[in-house]
CSV table of C-alpha atoms and ligand atoms in Angstrom, one decimal:
chain,number,residue,atom,x,y,z
A,228,UNK,CA,107.8,-36.8,-9.1
A,229,UNK,CA,104.4,-38.0,-8.2
A,230,UNK,CA,101.2,-38.2,-10.3
A,231,UNK,CA,99.5,-35.7,-8.0
A,232,UNK,CA,98.4,-32.6,-9.7
A,233,UNK,CA,98.2,-29.2,-8.2
A,234,UNK,CA,96.4,-26.5,-10.3
A,235,UNK,CA,96.6,-22.9,-9.0
A,236,UNK,CA,94.2,-20.2,-10.2
A,237,UNK,CA,95.6,-16.7,-9.9
A,238,UNK,CA,93.9,-13.4,-10.7
A,239,UNK,CA,92.4,-10.3,-9.2
A,240,UNK,CA,89.1,-10.3,-7.3
A,241,UNK,CA,86.2,-10.9,-9.8
A,242,UNK,CA,88.5,-12.3,-12.5
A,243,UNK,CA,86.4,-15.4,-12.8
A,244,UNK,CA,88.4,-17.8,-10.7
A,245,UNK,CA,85.4,-19.3,-8.9
A,246,UNK,CA,83.3,-19.6,-12.1
A,247,UNK,CA,86.1,-21.4,-13.9
A,248,UNK,CA,87.1,-23.5,-10.9
A,249,UNK,CA,83.7,-25.1,-10.8
A,250,UNK,CA,84.1,-26.3,-14.4
A,251,UNK,CA,87.8,-27.2,-14.1
A,252,UNK,CA,87.2,-29.2,-11.0
A,253,UNK,CA,84.7,-31.3,-12.8
A,254,UNK,CA,86.8,-31.5,-16.0
A,255,UNK,CA,90.0,-32.4,-14.3
A,256,UNK,CA,88.4,-34.6,-11.5
A,257,UNK,CA,90.1,-32.5,-8.8
A,258,UNK,CA,88.5,-31.1,-5.7
A,259,UNK,CA,87.9,-27.3,-5.8
A,260,UNK,CA,89.6,-25.7,-2.8
A,261,UNK,CA,88.7,-22.1,-2.3
A,262,UNK,CA,90.1,-20.3,0.8
A,263,UNK,CA,87.4,-17.6,0.4
A,264,UNK,CA,84.7,-20.2,0.4
A,265,UNK,CA,86.3,-21.9,3.4
A,266,UNK,CA,86.4,-18.6,5.3
A,267,UNK,CA,82.8,-17.8,4.4
A,268,UNK,CA,81.7,-21.3,5.6
A,269,UNK,CA,83.5,-20.7,8.9
A,270,UNK,CA,81.9,-17.3,9.2
A,271,UNK,CA,78.4,-18.6,8.6
A,272,UNK,CA,78.9,-21.2,11.3
A,273,UNK,CA,80.5,-18.6,13.6
A,274,UNK,CA,83.6,-20.8,14.3
A,275,UNK,CA,86.5,-19.2,16.0
A,276,UNK,CA,88.4,-19.2,12.7
A,277,UNK,CA,85.5,-17.4,11.0
A,278,UNK,CA,85.3,-14.8,13.7
A,279,UNK,CA,89.0,-14.1,13.6
A,280,UNK,CA,88.8,-13.7,9.8
A,281,UNK,CA,85.7,-11.6,9.7
A,282,UNK,CA,87.1,-8.1,10.2
A,283,UNK,CA,89.9,-8.6,7.6
A,284,UNK,CA,87.4,-9.9,5.0
A,285,UNK,CA,84.8,-7.2,5.5
A,286,UNK,CA,87.4,-4.5,5.1
A,287,UNK,CA,89.0,-6.1,2.0
A,288,UNK,CA,92.3,-6.9,3.7
A,289,UNK,CA,93.9,-10.3,3.6
A,290,UNK,CA,93.5,-12.7,6.5
A,291,UNK,CA,96.9,-13.2,8.2
A,292,UNK,CA,99.0,-16.0,6.7
A,293,UNK,CA,99.1,-18.2,9.8
A,294,UNK,CA,95.3,-18.5,9.8
A,295,UNK,CA,95.1,-19.2,6.1
A,296,UNK,CA,97.9,-21.8,6.1
A,297,UNK,CA,96.5,-23.8,9.0
A,298,UNK,CA,93.1,-23.9,7.4
A,299,UNK,CA,94.4,-24.7,3.9
A,300,UNK,CA,96.8,-27.4,4.9
A,301,UNK,CA,94.1,-29.0,7.0
A,302,UNK,CA,91.8,-29.1,4.0
A,303,UNK,CA,94.3,-30.5,1.5
A,304,UNK,CA,95.3,-33.3,3.9
A,305,UNK,CA,91.8,-34.8,3.5
A,306,UNK,CA,91.5,-38.0,1.5
A,307,UNK,CA,89.7,-36.4,-1.5
A,308,UNK,CA,92.9,-34.4,-2.2
A,309,UNK,CA,95.1,-37.5,-2.4
A,310,UNK,CA,95.3,-37.3,-6.3
A,311,UNK,CA,95.7,-33.5,-6.2
A,312,UNK,CA,93.6,-30.4,-5.9
A,313,UNK,CA,92.5,-27.1,-7.6
A,314,UNK,CA,93.4,-24.0,-5.6
A,315,UNK,CA,91.2,-20.9,-6.0
A,316,UNK,CA,92.3,-17.8,-4.1
A,317,UNK,CA,95.4,-19.4,-2.6
A,318,UNK,CA,98.2,-18.5,-2.5
A,319,UNK,CA,97.8,-14.8,-2.2
A,320,UNK,CA,101.1,-13.7,-0.7
A,321,UNK,CA,104.7,-14.7,-1.2
A,322,UNK,CA,104.9,-16.4,2.2
A,323,UNK,CA,101.8,-18.4,1.4
A,324,UNK,CA,103.4,-19.5,-2.0
A,325,UNK,CA,106.6,-20.4,-0.2
A,326,UNK,CA,104.8,-22.4,2.4
A,327,UNK,CA,102.9,-24.3,-0.3
A,328,UNK,CA,106.1,-24.9,-2.2
A,329,UNK,CA,107.8,-26.3,0.8
A,330,UNK,CA,105.0,-28.8,1.2
A,331,UNK,CA,105.0,-30.0,-2.3
A,332,UNK,CA,107.0,-33.1,-3.1
A,333,UNK,CA,107.3,-33.2,-6.9
A,334,UNK,CA,103.6,-32.8,-7.7
A,335,UNK,CA,102.9,-31.7,-11.3
A,336,UNK,CA,102.0,-28.0,-10.7
A,337,UNK,CA,100.7,-25.2,-12.9
A,338,UNK,CA,99.6,-21.6,-12.1
A,339,UNK,CA,97.0,-20.3,-14.4
A,340,UNK,CA,96.7,-16.5,-14.3
A,341,UNK,CA,93.3,-15.0,-15.3
A,342,UNK,CA,94.2,-11.6,-16.7
A,343,UNK,CA,91.4,-9.0,-16.3
A,344,UNK,CA,91.9,-5.3,-16.5
A,345,UNK,CA,91.2,-3.3,-13.3
A,346,UNK,CA,88.6,-1.3,-15.1
A,347,UNK,CA,86.3,-4.4,-15.4
A,348,UNK,CA,86.8,-5.5,-11.8
A,349,UNK,CA,84.4,-3.3,-9.8
A,350,UNK,CA,81.5,-4.1,-12.3
A,351,UNK,CA,82.2,-7.9,-12.1
A,352,UNK,CA,82.1,-7.8,-8.3
A,353,UNK,CA,79.3,-5.3,-7.9
A,354,UNK,CA,77.0,-7.5,-10.0
A,355,UNK,CA,78.1,-10.9,-8.5
A,356,UNK,CA,75.3,-13.1,-7.1
A,357,UNK,CA,76.0,-16.1,-5.1
A,358,UNK,CA,73.6,-19.0,-4.3
A,359,UNK,CA,73.2,-19.6,-0.6
A,360,UNK,CA,72.3,-23.2,-1.2
A,361,UNK,CA,74.6,-24.6,-3.9
A,362,UNK,CA,77.3,-21.9,-4.3
A,363,UNK,CA,76.5,-21.3,-7.9
A,364,UNK,CA,77.9,-17.9,-9.2
A,365,UNK,CA,75.8,-15.7,-11.4
A,366,UNK,CA,75.9,-12.0,-12.3
A,367,UNK,CA,73.2,-9.4,-12.6
A,368,UNK,CA,74.2,-8.4,-16.1
A,369,UNK,CA,76.6,-11.1,-17.4
A,370,UNK,CA,74.7,-14.2,-16.2
A,371,UNK,CA,71.3,-12.9,-15.1
A,372,UNK,CA,69.0,-15.3,-13.2
A,373,UNK,CA,65.9,-16.3,-15.1
A,374,UNK,CA,63.9,-15.3,-12.0
A,375,UNK,CA,65.1,-12.4,-9.9
A,376,UNK,CA,67.0,-13.5,-6.8
A,377,UNK,CA,66.6,-17.2,-7.6
A,378,UNK,CA,69.5,-19.5,-8.5
A,379,UNK,CA,69.2,-20.9,-12.1
A,380,UNK,CA,70.8,-24.1,-10.9
A,381,UNK,CA,68.9,-25.2,-7.8
A,382,UNK,CA,66.2,-22.6,-7.2
A,383,UNK,CA,68.0,-21.4,-4.0
A,384,UNK,CA,68.2,-17.8,-2.9
A,385,UNK,CA,70.9,-15.6,-4.5
A,386,UNK,CA,72.7,-13.0,-2.4
A,387,UNK,CA,75.4,-10.4,-2.7
A,388,UNK,CA,78.7,-10.6,-0.9
A,389,UNK,CA,79.2,-7.8,1.7
A,390,UNK,CA,82.7,-7.3,0.5
A,391,UNK,CA,81.5,-6.8,-3.1
A,392,UNK,CA,80.5,-3.2,-2.4
A,393,UNK,CA,82.6,-0.9,-4.7
A,394,UNK,CA,84.6,0.7,-1.9
A,395,UNK,CA,85.7,-2.6,-0.5
A,396,UNK,CA,86.4,-4.0,-4.0
A,397,UNK,CA,88.7,-1.0,-4.7
A,398,UNK,CA,90.6,-1.8,-1.5
A,399,UNK,CA,90.8,-5.5,-2.4
A,400,UNK,CA,92.3,-4.4,-5.8
A,401,UNK,CA,95.0,-2.4,-4.0
A,402,UNK,CA,95.7,-5.3,-1.8
A,403,UNK,CA,95.9,-7.6,-4.9
A,404,UNK,CA,98.4,-5.4,-6.6
A,405,UNK,CA,100.6,-5.0,-3.5
A,406,UNK,CA,100.5,-8.5,-2.1
A,407,UNK,CA,99.3,-11.0,-4.7
A,408,UNK,CA,100.5,-9.7,-8.0
A,409,UNK,CA,104.2,-10.6,-7.0
A,410,UNK,CA,103.1,-14.2,-7.3
A,411,UNK,CA,103.1,-13.8,-11.1
A,412,UNK,CA,106.9,-13.4,-11.1
A,413,UNK,CA,107.3,-16.1,-8.5
A,414,UNK,CA,105.6,-18.7,-10.7
A,415,UNK,CA,107.1,-17.3,-13.9
A,416,UNK,CA,110.6,-17.8,-12.5
A,417,UNK,CA,109.7,-21.4,-11.8
A,418,UNK,CA,108.4,-21.9,-15.4
A,419,UNK,CA,105.0,-22.7,-14.1
A,420,UNK,CA,102.9,-19.7,-15.1
A,421,UNK,CA,100.3,-19.8,-17.9
A,422,UNK,CA,98.4,-16.6,-18.9
A,423,UNK,CA,94.8,-16.6,-20.0
A,424,UNK,CA,92.7,-13.6,-21.1
A,425,UNK,CA,89.9,-13.4,-18.6
A,426,UNK,CA,87.9,-10.7,-20.5
A,427,UNK,CA,86.4,-13.2,-22.9
A,428,UNK,CA,83.1,-15.2,-22.5
A,429,UNK,CA,83.3,-17.8,-19.8
A,430,UNK,CA,83.3,-20.6,-22.5
A,431,UNK,CA,86.2,-19.0,-24.3
A,432,UNK,CA,88.1,-18.6,-21.0
A,433,UNK,CA,87.5,-22.2,-20.1
A,434,UNK,CA,88.7,-23.4,-23.6
A,435,UNK,CA,91.9,-21.4,-23.1
A,436,UNK,CA,92.5,-22.8,-19.7
A,437,UNK,CA,92.2,-26.3,-21.0
A,438,UNK,CA,94.6,-25.6,-23.8
A,439,UNK,CA,97.1,-24.2,-21.3
A,440,UNK,CA,96.7,-27.3,-19.1
A,441,UNK,CA,97.7,-29.6,-21.9
A,442,UNK,CA,101.0,-31.2,-21.1
A,443,UNK,CA,101.3,-29.1,-17.9
A,444,UNK,CA,99.6,-31.4,-15.4
B,90,ADP,P1,87.6,-13.2,-4.7
B,90,ADP,O1,86.8,-14.4,-5.2
B,90,ADP,O2,86.9,-11.9,-4.9
B,90,ADP,O3,89.0,-13.2,-5.2
B,90,ADP,P2,87.8,-14.6,-2.2
B,90,ADP,O4,86.5,-15.2,-2.1
B,90,ADP,O5,88.9,-15.5,-2.7
B,90,ADP,O6,87.7,-13.3,-3.1
B,90,ADP,O7,88.3,-14.1,-0.8
B,90,ADP,C1,87.5,-13.2,0.0
B,90,ADP,C2,88.3,-12.7,1.2
B,90,ADP,O8,88.7,-13.8,2.0
B,90,ADP,C3,89.5,-12.0,0.8
B,90,ADP,O9,89.3,-10.6,0.5
B,90,ADP,C4,90.4,-12.2,2.1
B,90,ADP,O10,90.0,-11.3,3.1
B,90,ADP,C5,90.0,-13.6,2.5
B,90,ADP,N1,90.9,-14.6,1.8
B,90,ADP,C6,90.6,-15.6,1.0
B,90,ADP,N2,91.7,-16.3,0.6
B,90,ADP,C7,92.7,-15.7,1.3
B,90,ADP,C8,94.1,-16.0,1.3
B,90,ADP,N3,94.7,-17.0,0.6
B,90,ADP,N4,94.9,-15.2,2.1
B,90,ADP,C9,94.4,-14.2,2.8
B,90,ADP,N5,93.1,-13.9,2.8
B,90,ADP,C10,92.3,-14.7,2.1
B,91,ADP,P1,86.6,-14.6,-8.6
B,91,ADP,O1,86.4,-15.9,-8.0
B,91,ADP,O2,87.8,-14.5,-9.4
B,91,ADP,O3,86.4,-13.5,-7.6
B,91,ADP,P2,83.9,-15.0,-9.9
B,91,ADP,O4,84.1,-16.3,-10.7
B,91,ADP,O5,83.2,-15.1,-8.6
B,91,ADP,O6,85.4,-14.3,-9.7
B,91,ADP,O7,83.3,-14.0,-10.9
B,91,ADP,C1,83.0,-12.6,-10.5
B,91,ADP,C2,81.7,-12.2,-11.2
B,91,ADP,O8,81.9,-12.1,-12.6
B,91,ADP,C3,80.5,-13.2,-11.1
B,91,ADP,O9,79.3,-12.5,-10.9
B,91,ADP,C4,80.6,-14.0,-12.4
B,91,ADP,O10,79.3,-14.4,-12.8
B,91,ADP,C5,81.1,-12.9,-13.4
B,91,ADP,N1,82.0,-13.5,-14.4
B,91,ADP,C6,82.8,-14.6,-14.3
B,91,ADP,N2,83.5,-14.8,-15.5
B,91,ADP,C7,83.0,-13.9,-16.3
B,91,ADP,C8,83.3,-13.7,-17.7
B,91,ADP,N3,84.1,-14.4,-18.4
B,91,ADP,N4,82.6,-12.7,-18.3
B,91,ADP,C9,81.7,-11.9,-17.6
B,91,ADP,N5,81.4,-12.1,-16.3
B,91,ADP,C10,82.0,-13.1,-15.7
B,92,ZN,ZN1,71.9,-22.7,-6.3
């Protein structure tokens, strides 16, 4: 056993992983590692990795495991992850979960599943607004900006994600059920899964997450 903590946030697209990860990262003192954010960063800088991931992301498919694993393991090898890290959007396939598992050496690990019904997902994603400057996540209806198009947190410009178009979200949901939902059983079998209802207010979700982390990591 080590004192390193690995907290995994699982859940469908739009479940609220990113929103909660920002708060948890601060609350737990662990860096927030989002593979989606890392790919979007690579894409905005037109790196080779970003260009290789682009087509998969835009069509709502998963980026191939090899690309994801290389990027993720590179990220969690950085010094700020020495005490542990908070994973958002990773793992997303059984091979990714197995590769992570093979790398862990007795870290305290927990997988928090944000449960949100499919019927809510398209609306969550369709209204999602992301700040170009600080990464803050808002929503047209559920967390509306005080001034249209402007980030409440930093005054930066809010934009929509291309892959949040309803057709792409529906494809991402299919992909979630086929390739990512099996991770629920994977972590359940290890006794590491905690379920949290994601269809409550963000404050209530956060409180439930903290409750479920007690004694786990
Ligand atoms: P969401 O927040 O809606 O769950 P993400 O921002 O996590 O979406 O991911 C956006 C896209 O980036 C995914 O649809 C996929 O193409 C790619 N991606 C992110 N993480 C992974 C991963 N672990 N494995 C494969 N593809 C990924
Ligand atoms: P994920 O990272 O799982 O894809 P996000 O955290 O980006 O999800 O949330 C998706 C959208 O739903 C965002 O626009 C966010 O503001 C909104 N949202 C997040 N949590 C809640 C909640 N508990 N209730 C209503 N809307 C929420
Ligand atoms: Zn901002």
